[in-house]
Coordinates of C-alpha atoms in Angstrom, one line a residue:
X561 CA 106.5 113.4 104.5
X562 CA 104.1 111.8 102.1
X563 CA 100.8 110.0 103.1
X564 CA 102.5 106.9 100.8
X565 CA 105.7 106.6 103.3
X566 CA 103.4 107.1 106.2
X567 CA 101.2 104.6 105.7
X568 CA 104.2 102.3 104.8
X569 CA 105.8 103.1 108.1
X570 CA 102.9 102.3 110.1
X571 CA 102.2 99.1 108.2
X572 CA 105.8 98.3 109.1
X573 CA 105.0 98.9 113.1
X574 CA 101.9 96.6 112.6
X575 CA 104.3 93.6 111.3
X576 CA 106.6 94.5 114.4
X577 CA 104.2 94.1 116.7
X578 CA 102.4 90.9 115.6
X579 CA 105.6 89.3 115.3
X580 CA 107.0 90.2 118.7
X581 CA 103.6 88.6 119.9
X582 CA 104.5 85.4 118.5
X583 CA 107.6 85.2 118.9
X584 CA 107.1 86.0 122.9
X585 CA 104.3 82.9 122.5
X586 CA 106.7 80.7 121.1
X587 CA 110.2 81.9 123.4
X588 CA 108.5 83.9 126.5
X589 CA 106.6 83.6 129.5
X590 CA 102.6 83.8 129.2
X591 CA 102.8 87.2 131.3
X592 CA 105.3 88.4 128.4
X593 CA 103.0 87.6 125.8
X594 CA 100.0 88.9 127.7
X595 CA 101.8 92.3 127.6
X596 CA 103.1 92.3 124.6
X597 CA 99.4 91.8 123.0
X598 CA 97.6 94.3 124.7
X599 CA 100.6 96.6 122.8
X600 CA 99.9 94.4 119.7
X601 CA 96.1 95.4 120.0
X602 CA 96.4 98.9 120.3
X603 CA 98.7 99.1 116.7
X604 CA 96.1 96.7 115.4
X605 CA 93.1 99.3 116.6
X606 CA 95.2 102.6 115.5
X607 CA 96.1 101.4 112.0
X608 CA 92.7 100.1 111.5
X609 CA 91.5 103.3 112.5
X610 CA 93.4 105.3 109.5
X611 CA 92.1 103.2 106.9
X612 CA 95.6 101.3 106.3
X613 CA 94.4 98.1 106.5
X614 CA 90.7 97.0 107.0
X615 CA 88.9 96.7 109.4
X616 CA 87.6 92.8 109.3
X617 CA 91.5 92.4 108.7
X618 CA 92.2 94.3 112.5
X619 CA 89.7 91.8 114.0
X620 CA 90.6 88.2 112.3
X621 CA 94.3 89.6 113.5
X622 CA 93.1 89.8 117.1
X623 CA 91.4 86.7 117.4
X624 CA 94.5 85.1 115.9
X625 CA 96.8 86.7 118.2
X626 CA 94.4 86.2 120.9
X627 CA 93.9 82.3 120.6
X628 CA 97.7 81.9 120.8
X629 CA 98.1 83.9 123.4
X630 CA 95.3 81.9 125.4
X631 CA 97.1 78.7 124.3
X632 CA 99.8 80.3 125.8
X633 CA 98.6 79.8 129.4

């Protein structure tokens, strides 16, 4: 498997996850999209952590994800 469709792949779970954040902000309970964030967080941290997407990118994601969450409540 090349590096190329790798990277693709897990660029592809990172979009997964930040969507299934908002959408459980927009459609779900607060607890839902409590949960679902922390999961989000941890894609964030281990793509970050490869070098697919930057790091400043990882964080400004976060705090994105994080305010709506907190608006959430």
């Amino acid at each position: 498997v090349s590096h190329r469709s790798r990277n693709r792949w897990r660029k592809e779970q990172l979009r997964e996850a930040v969507k299934d954040v908002r959408e459980k902000v927009l459609h779900g309970s607060a607890s839902e999209a409590q949960e679902s964030f922390r999961k989000a967080c941890s894609v964030i941290d281990r793509v970050a952590g490869k070098g697919i997407i930057h790091k400043k990118t990882a964080a400004r994601t976060k705090s994105r994800l994080s305010a709506r969450v907190k608006a959430k409540k």
